[in-house]
Short mmCIF file of C-alpha atoms and ligand atoms in Angstrom, two decimals:
data_model
loop_
_atom_site.label_atom_id
_atom_site.label_comp_id
_atom_site.label_asym_id
_atom_site.label_seq_id
_atom_site.Cartn_x
_atom_site.Cartn_y
_atom_site.Cartn_z
CA UNK U 223 85.12 78.18 110.56
CA UNK U 224 86.46 77.33 114.00
CA UNK U 225 89.96 76.32 115.00
CA UNK U 226 89.32 75.61 118.68
CA UNK U 227 90.33 71.95 118.81
CA UNK U 228 93.62 72.68 117.05
CA UNK U 229 94.29 75.50 119.45
CA UNK U 230 93.53 73.34 122.47
CA UNK U 231 95.73 70.44 121.29
CA UNK U 232 98.69 72.66 120.41
CA UNK U 233 98.45 74.34 123.80
CA UNK U 234 98.26 70.99 125.61
CA UNK U 235 101.18 69.70 123.58
CA UNK U 236 103.41 72.54 124.71
CA UNK U 237 103.80 70.48 127.91
CA UNK U 238 105.87 67.94 125.99
CA UNK U 239 106.70 69.43 122.55
CA UNK U 240 108.72 72.64 122.41
CA UNK U 241 106.20 75.27 121.41
CA UNK U 242 103.75 72.54 120.37
CA UNK U 243 105.39 72.29 116.92
CA UNK U 244 108.37 70.45 115.47
CA UNK U 245 109.77 73.06 113.09
CA UNK U 246 110.51 76.71 113.79
CA UNK U 247 108.71 77.64 110.58
CA UNK U 248 105.43 76.43 112.12
CA UNK U 249 105.65 78.91 115.00
CA UNK U 250 103.42 81.95 114.74
CA UNK U 251 101.17 80.87 111.88
CA UNK U 252 97.71 82.45 112.07
CA UNK U 253 95.44 81.87 113.88
CA UNK U 254 97.84 79.42 115.56
CA UNK U 255 99.44 76.19 114.32
CA UNK U 256 96.84 73.72 113.06
CA UNK U 257 96.55 70.00 113.80
CA UNK U 258 95.66 67.93 110.74
CA UNK U 259 93.71 64.71 110.62
CA UNK U 260 94.24 63.59 107.03
CA UNK U 261 95.24 64.65 103.54
CA UNK U 262 94.17 63.40 100.15
CA UNK U 263 94.84 64.77 96.67
CA UNK U 264 94.79 68.57 97.10
CA UNK U 265 92.60 68.47 100.23
CA UNK U 266 93.57 68.73 103.90
CA UNK U 267 91.28 68.01 106.85
CA UNK U 268 92.04 69.36 110.32
CA UNK U 269 90.83 68.04 113.67
CA UNK U 270 88.14 70.74 113.87
CA UNK U 271 86.59 69.19 110.77
CA UNK U 272 87.70 72.03 108.48
CA UNK U 273 88.46 71.19 104.87
CA UNK U 274 91.12 73.11 102.95
CA UNK U 275 92.23 73.26 99.33
CA UNK U 276 95.95 73.00 99.98
CA UNK U 277 98.58 75.17 98.31
CA UNK U 278 101.21 74.52 101.01
CA UNK U 279 101.61 70.94 99.78
CA UNK U 280 103.93 70.13 102.66
CA UNK U 281 106.01 73.27 101.80
CA UNK U 282 106.33 72.09 98.22
CA UNK U 283 107.09 68.38 97.97
CA UNK U 284 103.62 67.02 97.15
CA UNK U 285 103.56 67.80 93.43
CA UNK U 286 101.62 64.60 92.76
CA UNK U 287 99.17 65.42 95.54
CA UNK U 288 98.81 64.05 99.05
CA UNK U 289 97.99 60.46 98.12
CA UNK U 290 99.60 59.61 94.80
CA UNK U 291 98.63 56.02 93.95
CA UNK U 292 101.86 54.95 92.26
CA UNK U 293 104.11 56.39 94.97
CA UNK U 294 102.13 54.90 97.80
CA UNK U 295 101.92 51.52 96.09
CA UNK U 296 105.70 51.49 95.59
CA UNK U 297 106.36 52.48 99.20
CA UNK U 298 103.87 49.91 100.47
CA UNK U 299 105.43 47.10 98.45
CA UNK U 300 108.87 48.07 99.69
CA UNK U 301 107.73 47.84 103.33
CA UNK U 302 107.60 44.05 102.91
CA UNK U 303 111.06 43.82 101.33
CA UNK U 304 113.39 46.00 103.42
CA UNK U 305 113.54 49.23 105.39
CA UNK U 306 117.20 50.01 105.94
CA UNK U 307 120.09 47.83 104.84
CA UNK U 308 123.15 50.09 105.20
CA UNK U 309 124.11 48.99 101.73
CA UNK U 310 123.01 49.40 98.15
CA UNK U 311 119.76 48.38 96.46
CA UNK U 312 118.70 48.19 92.82
CA UNK U 313 116.01 50.75 93.61
CA UNK U 314 118.46 53.48 94.55
CA UNK U 315 120.51 52.82 91.41
CA UNK U 316 117.41 53.09 89.24
CA UNK U 317 116.36 56.30 90.99
CA UNK U 318 119.85 57.75 90.56
CA UNK U 319 119.94 56.84 86.87
CA UNK U 320 116.63 58.56 86.31
CA UNK U 321 117.67 61.65 88.21
CA UNK U 322 120.89 61.93 86.23
CA UNK U 323 118.91 61.54 83.01
CA UNK U 324 116.45 64.27 84.00
CA UNK U 325 118.66 66.97 85.52
CA UNK U 326 120.88 68.38 82.74
CA UNK U 327 124.05 69.13 84.78
CA UNK U 328 123.88 65.97 86.88
CA UNK U 329 126.56 63.46 85.93
CA UNK U 330 126.51 61.66 89.25
CA UNK U 331 124.44 62.03 92.39
CA UNK U 332 124.54 61.37 96.13
CA UNK U 333 121.28 61.03 98.00
CA UNK U 334 120.71 62.60 101.42
CA UNK U 335 117.69 63.14 103.64
CA UNK U 336 117.18 66.91 103.75
CA UNK U 337 117.91 69.91 101.58
CA UNK U 338 119.77 71.48 104.49
CA UNK U 339 122.39 68.73 104.65
CA UNK U 340 122.71 68.36 100.87
CA UNK U 341 123.63 72.08 100.78
CA UNK U 342 126.37 71.36 103.32
CA UNK U 343 127.76 68.60 101.13
CA UNK U 344 127.80 70.99 98.18
CA UNK U 345 129.75 73.62 100.11
CA UNK U 346 132.25 71.05 101.33
CA UNK U 347 132.85 69.76 97.81
CA UNK U 348 133.30 73.31 96.50
CA UNK U 349 135.82 74.17 99.20
CA UNK U 350 137.76 70.96 98.63
CA UNK U 351 137.75 71.41 94.86
CA UNK U 352 138.96 75.01 94.96
CA UNK U 353 141.00 74.96 98.17
CA UNK U 354 139.28 78.26 98.96
CA UNK U 355 137.01 79.17 101.84
CA UNK U 356 134.54 81.92 100.93
CA UNK U 357 130.96 81.19 99.92
CA UNK U 358 128.88 83.93 98.30
CA UNK U 359 125.18 83.79 99.10
CA UNK U 360 122.48 86.29 98.27
CA UNK U 361 120.09 88.32 100.38
CA UNK U 362 116.66 86.71 100.58
CA UNK U 363 117.82 83.24 99.48
CA UNK U 364 117.34 80.30 101.87
CA UNK U 365 119.65 77.29 101.92
CA UNK U 366 118.64 75.51 105.12
CA UNK U 367 118.80 76.36 108.78
CA UNK U 368 122.46 75.68 109.64
CA UNK U 369 124.94 78.26 110.90
CA UNK U 370 126.96 78.88 107.75
CA UNK U 371 124.03 79.65 105.43
CA UNK U 372 121.29 81.13 107.62
CA UNK U 373 122.46 84.65 106.83
CA UNK U 374 120.35 87.53 105.54
CA UNK U 375 117.47 85.28 104.56
CA UNK U 376 114.86 87.89 105.50
CA UNK U 377 116.75 90.75 107.19
CA UNK U 378 115.06 93.90 108.39
CA UNK U 379 116.05 96.95 106.38
CA UNK U 380 117.59 98.61 109.43
CA UNK U 381 120.03 95.75 110.04
CA UNK U 382 120.99 94.87 106.50
CA UNK U 383 123.75 97.48 106.01
CA UNK U 384 124.67 99.18 102.74
CA UNK U 385 123.37 97.57 99.57
CA UNK U 386 126.79 97.33 97.96
CA UNK U 387 128.29 95.51 100.97
CA UNK U 388 125.47 94.03 103.03
CA UNK U 389 125.96 93.19 106.68
CA UNK U 390 125.28 89.47 107.13
CA UNK U 391 122.26 89.22 109.42
CA UNK U 392 121.90 86.04 111.49
CA UNK U 393 118.62 84.15 111.28
CA UNK U 394 118.80 82.74 114.79
CA UNK U 395 120.16 83.32 118.24
CA UNK U 396 123.04 81.02 119.03
CA UNK U 397 124.30 81.14 115.46
CA UNK U 398 128.09 81.38 115.08
CA UNK U 399 129.42 84.35 113.13
CA UNK U 400 131.00 83.09 109.92
CA UNK U 401 133.92 84.99 108.37
CA UNK U 402 133.71 82.75 105.30
CA UNK U 403 130.29 83.82 104.08
CA UNK U 404 129.88 86.88 101.87
CA UNK U 405 126.37 88.24 101.37
CA UNK U 406 125.50 90.14 98.20
CA UNK U 407 122.33 91.42 96.57
CA UNK U 408 121.08 89.07 93.84
CA UNK U 409 120.71 90.09 90.20
CA UNK U 410 123.58 92.60 90.62
CA UNK U 411 126.28 91.28 88.33
CA UNK U 412 128.78 94.11 88.90
CA UNK U 413 128.92 93.50 92.66
CA UNK U 414 129.42 89.78 92.13
CA UNK U 415 132.18 90.46 89.61
CA UNK U 416 133.98 92.69 92.10
CA UNK U 417 133.76 90.06 94.82
CA UNK U 418 134.94 87.18 92.63
CA UNK U 419 137.91 89.19 91.44
CA UNK U 420 139.48 88.82 94.87
CA UNK U 421 140.12 85.16 94.02
CA UNK U 422 139.08 83.64 97.35
CA UNK U 423 135.55 82.47 96.52
CA UNK U 424 135.00 78.71 96.56
CA UNK U 425 131.36 78.85 95.51
CA UNK U 426 128.46 81.04 94.58
CA UNK U 427 125.20 79.49 95.80
CA UNK U 428 121.76 80.70 94.77
CA UNK U 429 118.16 79.77 94.22
CA UNK U 430 118.03 80.16 90.42
CA UNK U 431 114.60 81.69 90.95
CA UNK U 432 114.19 83.47 94.26
CA UNK U 433 111.13 81.72 95.67
CA UNK U 434 111.82 81.90 99.40
CA UNK U 435 111.09 85.62 99.34
CA UNK U 436 109.05 87.69 96.92
CA UNK U 437 109.30 85.47 93.83
CA UNK U 438 111.95 87.11 91.68
CA UNK U 439 113.23 85.84 88.35
CA UNK U 440 116.84 86.20 87.29
CA UNK U 441 117.26 89.22 85.03
CA UNK U 442 117.72 88.29 81.36
CA UNK U 443 121.32 87.15 80.93
CA UNK U 444 122.13 87.22 84.65
CA UNK U 445 122.55 83.47 85.10
CA UNK U 446 124.66 83.25 81.93
CA UNK U 447 126.90 86.04 83.21
CA UNK U 448 127.24 84.42 86.64
CA UNK U 449 128.18 81.16 84.93
CA UNK U 450 130.87 82.93 82.92
CA UNK U 451 132.25 84.85 85.92
CA UNK U 452 132.50 81.67 87.99
CA UNK U 453 134.46 80.03 85.18
CA UNK U 454 136.79 83.00 84.78
CA UNK U 455 137.51 83.26 88.49
CA UNK U 456 137.67 79.55 89.30
CA UNK U 457 134.62 79.50 91.62
CA UNK U 458 131.97 76.79 91.55
CA UNK U 459 128.36 77.66 90.77
CA UNK U 460 125.81 75.89 92.95
CA UNK U 461 122.11 75.99 92.12
CA UNK U 462 119.92 75.27 95.10
CA UNK U 463 116.97 73.74 93.25
CA UNK U 464 115.21 72.40 96.33
CA UNK U 465 112.09 74.37 95.30
CA UNK U 466 112.58 74.74 91.54
CA UNK U 467 113.82 71.19 90.91
CA UNK U 468 111.30 68.97 89.10
CA UNK U 469 108.70 71.74 89.48
CA UNK U 470 109.45 74.53 87.03
CA UNK U 471 110.41 71.79 84.53
CA UNK U 472 111.24 68.09 84.93
CA UNK U 473 114.93 69.08 84.84
CA UNK U 474 114.44 72.16 87.03
CA UNK U 475 115.41 75.78 86.45
CA UNK U 476 118.67 74.76 84.78
CA UNK U 477 116.71 72.99 82.06
CA UNK U 478 114.36 75.95 81.67
CA UNK U 479 117.08 78.61 81.51
CA UNK U 480 119.71 76.47 79.78
CA UNK U 481 122.41 77.47 82.29
CA UNK U 482 124.25 74.60 83.93
CA UNK U 483 125.68 74.83 87.45
CA UNK U 484 128.62 72.75 88.68
CA UNK U 485 126.61 71.36 91.57
CA UNK U 486 122.87 71.13 92.17
CA UNK U 487 120.98 70.61 95.40
CA UNK U 488 117.62 68.86 95.05
CA UNK U 489 114.88 67.89 97.49
CA UNK U 490 111.15 68.44 98.03
CA UNK U 491 109.36 67.33 94.81
CA UNK U 492 112.04 64.66 94.30
CA UNK U 493 110.21 62.18 96.54
CA UNK U 494 106.69 63.60 96.95
CA UNK U 495 106.73 63.80 100.73
CA UNK U 496 109.37 61.24 101.65
CA UNK U 497 112.52 62.64 103.29
CA UNK U 498 114.92 62.57 100.35
CA UNK U 499 117.32 65.18 99.03
CA UNK U 500 120.30 64.96 96.71
CA UNK U 501 123.53 66.56 95.63
CA UNK U 502 124.22 66.13 91.94
CA UNK U 503 126.84 67.56 89.67
CA UNK U 504 129.75 67.30 87.36
CA UNK U 505 131.72 64.13 87.74
CA UNK U 506 135.02 65.87 88.34
CA UNK U 507 133.62 67.48 91.49
CA UNK U 508 131.43 64.60 92.60
CA UNK U 509 134.53 62.38 92.36
CA UNK U 510 135.79 64.09 95.51
CA UNK U 511 132.89 62.41 97.26
CA UNK U 512 133.28 59.20 95.29
CA UNK U 513 136.80 58.58 96.57
CA UNK U 514 135.97 59.89 100.04
CA UNK U 515 138.32 62.84 100.03
CA UNK U 516 135.11 64.70 100.87
CA UNK U 517 132.92 62.90 103.37
CA UNK U 518 129.19 62.81 102.85
CA UNK U 519 127.25 60.23 104.83
CA UNK U 520 124.13 59.41 106.78
CA UNK U 521 122.46 56.43 108.44
CA UNK U 522 119.22 57.10 106.60
CA UNK U 523 120.65 57.84 103.15
CA UNK U 524 118.73 55.77 100.57
CA UNK U 525 116.37 54.30 103.16
CA UNK U 526 114.55 51.67 101.11
CA UNK U 527 110.98 52.95 101.35
CA UNK U 528 112.08 56.50 100.56
CA UNK U 529 113.98 55.25 97.53
CA UNK U 530 111.01 53.27 96.25
CA UNK U 531 108.96 56.47 96.59
CA UNK U 532 111.66 58.49 94.84
CA UNK U 533 111.80 56.11 91.91
CA UNK U 534 108.01 56.08 91.56
CA UNK U 535 107.87 59.88 91.77
CA UNK U 536 110.59 60.43 89.18
CA UNK U 537 109.00 57.92 86.81
CA UNK U 538 105.73 59.79 87.05
CA UNK U 539 107.30 63.23 86.56
CA UNK U 540 109.38 62.04 83.63
CA UNK U 541 106.27 61.10 81.67
CA UNK U 542 105.53 64.83 81.41
CA UNK U 543 101.89 64.22 82.30
CA UNK U 544 101.96 65.94 85.73
CA UNK U 545 103.50 69.05 84.16
CA UNK U 546 100.91 69.10 81.38
CA UNK U 547 98.08 68.88 83.88
CA UNK U 548 99.57 71.48 86.18
CA UNK U 549 100.31 73.82 83.26
CA UNK U 550 96.63 73.92 82.39
CA UNK U 551 95.20 74.09 85.88
CA UNK U 552 97.88 76.40 87.28
CA UNK U 553 97.58 78.62 84.21
CA UNK U 554 93.87 78.96 84.92
CA UNK U 555 94.54 79.78 88.55
CA UNK U 556 97.14 82.44 87.72
CA UNK U 557 94.87 84.03 85.13
CA UNK U 558 91.93 83.98 87.55
CA UNK U 559 93.99 85.54 90.33
CA UNK U 560 95.22 88.27 88.00
CA UNK U 561 91.62 89.03 87.04
CA UNK U 562 90.47 89.11 90.67
CA UNK U 563 93.28 91.44 91.76
CA UNK U 564 92.65 93.77 88.83
CA UNK U 565 88.91 93.86 89.56
CA UNK U 566 89.69 94.70 93.18
CA UNK U 567 92.06 97.48 92.09
CA UNK U 568 94.91 95.85 93.97
CA UNK U 569 98.42 96.11 92.60
CA UNK U 570 99.57 92.50 92.75
CA UNK U 571 102.48 90.71 91.12
CA UNK U 572 102.28 87.04 90.23
CA UNK U 573 105.74 85.73 89.44
CA UNK U 574 106.62 82.19 88.49
CA UNK U 575 105.13 79.17 86.80
CA UNK U 576 101.99 77.06 87.09
CA UNK U 577 103.60 74.56 89.48
CA UNK U 578 105.09 77.19 91.79
CA UNK U 579 104.56 80.92 91.82
CA UNK U 580 104.68 83.83 94.23
CA UNK U 581 102.13 86.54 94.77
CA UNK U 582 103.00 89.86 96.36
CA UNK U 583 101.16 93.09 96.84
CA UNK U 584 103.18 96.01 95.50
CA UNK U 585 106.92 96.21 94.76
CA UNK U 586 106.13 95.88 91.06
CA UNK U 587 109.68 95.97 89.72
CA UNK U 588 111.43 93.98 92.44
CA UNK U 589 114.77 92.65 91.25
CA UNK U 590 116.29 91.75 94.60
CA UNK U 591 115.34 91.17 98.23
CA UNK U 592 115.52 94.83 99.29
CA UNK U 593 112.89 95.76 96.73
CA UNK U 594 110.55 93.22 98.35
CA UNK U 595 110.66 95.26 101.56
CA UNK U 596 108.42 97.77 99.77
CA UNK U 597 105.72 95.15 99.21
CA UNK U 598 102.73 95.17 101.57
CA UNK U 599 103.64 92.00 103.42
CA UNK U 600 101.21 92.71 106.26
CA UNK U 601 98.28 92.97 103.86
CA UNK U 602 99.36 89.72 102.20
CA UNK U 603 99.45 87.95 105.58
CA UNK U 604 95.89 89.22 106.23
CA UNK U 605 94.87 87.95 102.80
CA UNK U 606 96.35 84.50 103.54
CA UNK U 607 94.60 84.27 106.90
CA UNK U 608 91.28 85.39 105.43
CA UNK U 609 91.62 82.70 102.75
CA UNK U 610 92.38 80.08 105.39
CA UNK U 611 89.10 80.98 107.06
CA UNK U 612 87.40 80.29 103.73
CA UNK U 613 89.06 76.90 103.33
CA UNK U 614 92.01 77.83 101.13
CA UNK U 615 95.47 77.26 102.63
CA UNK U 616 98.31 79.35 101.17
CA UNK U 617 101.70 80.28 102.58
CA UNK U 618 101.57 83.69 104.25
CA UNK U 619 104.91 84.62 102.64
CA UNK U 620 103.49 84.48 99.10
CA UNK U 621 104.36 81.09 97.57
CA UNK U 622 101.68 78.91 95.97
CA UNK U 623 102.46 75.27 95.16
CA UNK U 624 100.24 73.24 92.83
CA UNK U 625 99.81 69.51 92.42
CA UNK U 626 98.52 67.47 89.52
CA UNK U 627 95.52 66.58 91.69
CA UNK U 628 94.16 70.14 91.77
CA UNK U 629 91.18 70.18 89.42
CA UNK U 630 88.92 72.80 87.89
CA UNK U 631 86.50 72.63 90.80
CA UNK U 632 89.32 73.41 93.26
CA UNK U 633 90.41 76.36 91.16
CA UNK U 634 86.80 77.61 90.98
CA UNK U 635 86.50 77.26 94.73
CA UNK U 636 89.80 79.10 95.26
CA UNK U 637 88.94 81.99 92.95
CA UNK U 638 85.51 82.36 94.54
CA UNK U 639 87.14 82.59 97.97
CA UNK U 640 89.78 85.03 96.69
CA UNK U 641 87.07 87.36 95.34
CA UNK U 642 85.24 87.19 98.66
CA UNK U 643 88.39 87.95 100.63
CA UNK U 644 89.38 90.84 98.38
CA UNK U 645 85.93 92.39 98.86
CA UNK U 646 86.29 91.93 102.62
CA UNK U 647 89.83 93.35 102.74
CA UNK U 648 88.95 96.41 100.70
CA UNK U 649 86.54 97.45 103.41
CA UNK U 650 88.81 96.67 106.39
CA UNK U 651 92.35 97.41 105.27
CA UNK U 652 94.22 100.23 103.60
CA UNK U 653 96.26 99.55 100.50
CA UNK U 654 99.79 100.70 99.78
CA UNK U 655 103.24 99.90 100.96
CA UNK U 656 104.54 99.22 104.44
N1 LIG K 759 117.03 75.23 99.96
C1 LIG K 759 115.87 75.78 99.58
C2 LIG K 759 115.83 76.65 98.36
C3 LIG K 759 114.71 75.54 100.32
O1 LIG K 759 113.57 76.12 99.96
C4 LIG K 759 114.79 74.69 101.46
C5 LIG K 759 113.57 74.37 102.29
N2 LIG K 759 112.52 75.22 102.21
C6 LIG K 759 116.04 74.14 101.80
C7 LIG K 759 117.13 74.42 101.02
C8 LIG K 759 116.19 73.25 102.98
O2 LIG K 759 115.59 72.03 102.76
P1 LIG K 759 115.10 71.12 103.98
O3 LIG K 759 113.98 71.85 104.64
O4 LIG K 759 114.70 69.83 103.33
O5 LIG K 759 116.26 70.94 104.90
#
């Protein structure tokens, strides 16, 4: 499998696109960033003519696959009606009603265009509601690329400071230090209790399942205890469900675990590839936005085509059919992967659910980010690259996303490639921890 045309085009493009790519997360992918020609169902084609079974799915949004008929038809029909009206449409009201019906803690919603900015709205609401400044975030959790949250997302062990009081580690040069962010290890209820006791915390924000690193579930009872502590100490609980929302269940992780946050950030699978995100939550907090004490805005909020796509996507997800299909097909994939890793004698963890799960090599009992540092991340990156060369595209950091267009033949193809790669790796690479 060759990647020469992609390589050539990306190199040429560096003359007029910074680094040849338009997101920092696309820098450094092996063998180099790829240039794609088209995408359909679960299949991607690149300009070298390579075909891939896709588990990136646009970094998660495409739960109904790359060309979902109903979503595309709705978007296409909307193109003839309106694009952007700087006002309200029936479509956005219908989409909002559906979202509020599906997400258990959502009483009202505000749409936005990216998860990053919806997180910012959540923090602003929390600070206004509590008249406090501090936001607690957890090591290994990602909440967008802006200055006040890009802390300790994937810090090196040597920079991260003591476990009980981590040093916030910036994710970028040029990032302003932020005295109002407190970083803690996740799944450590005692440390959170101690921090909340100080009485200055506006909000605790977390991915309810840590999918941006490692794939770690909340310990039994942890979310319930966090909920209780936030209530006792007057801090708001924010679930960042940009990955888990609509995927782990139609109502997200909060539906699955039965723990309700005050505010929820949604994105990705909400609009199957269209740029839509949302902040949803309890009315008494969302009312701060409603009466404009807290400003949330945006020229492109509820852009008509995106809203038509959102409505079509939510209607489809609410039927339960995509989840049923993915449960079966994803279940088969997870089982097949487990079998292949066991056969190869490789200690691998598969954590998550059919629609989104993480695979890591080693770090069997990981409960927080620092445990993930003992996983063999280099071997996993080799595994991902070797799979890419066999036509299977997975994220090198461990996450697998499934769509309801993946079928048995794609799973067969994937497992065949995985077995081939594992045989290849066992002869070229040593196992163990980094
Ligand atoms: N929160 C989480 C949990 C995410 O995974 C992401 C994106 N990967 C974001 C927020 C930011 O969303 P966006 O890329 O749409 O700005």
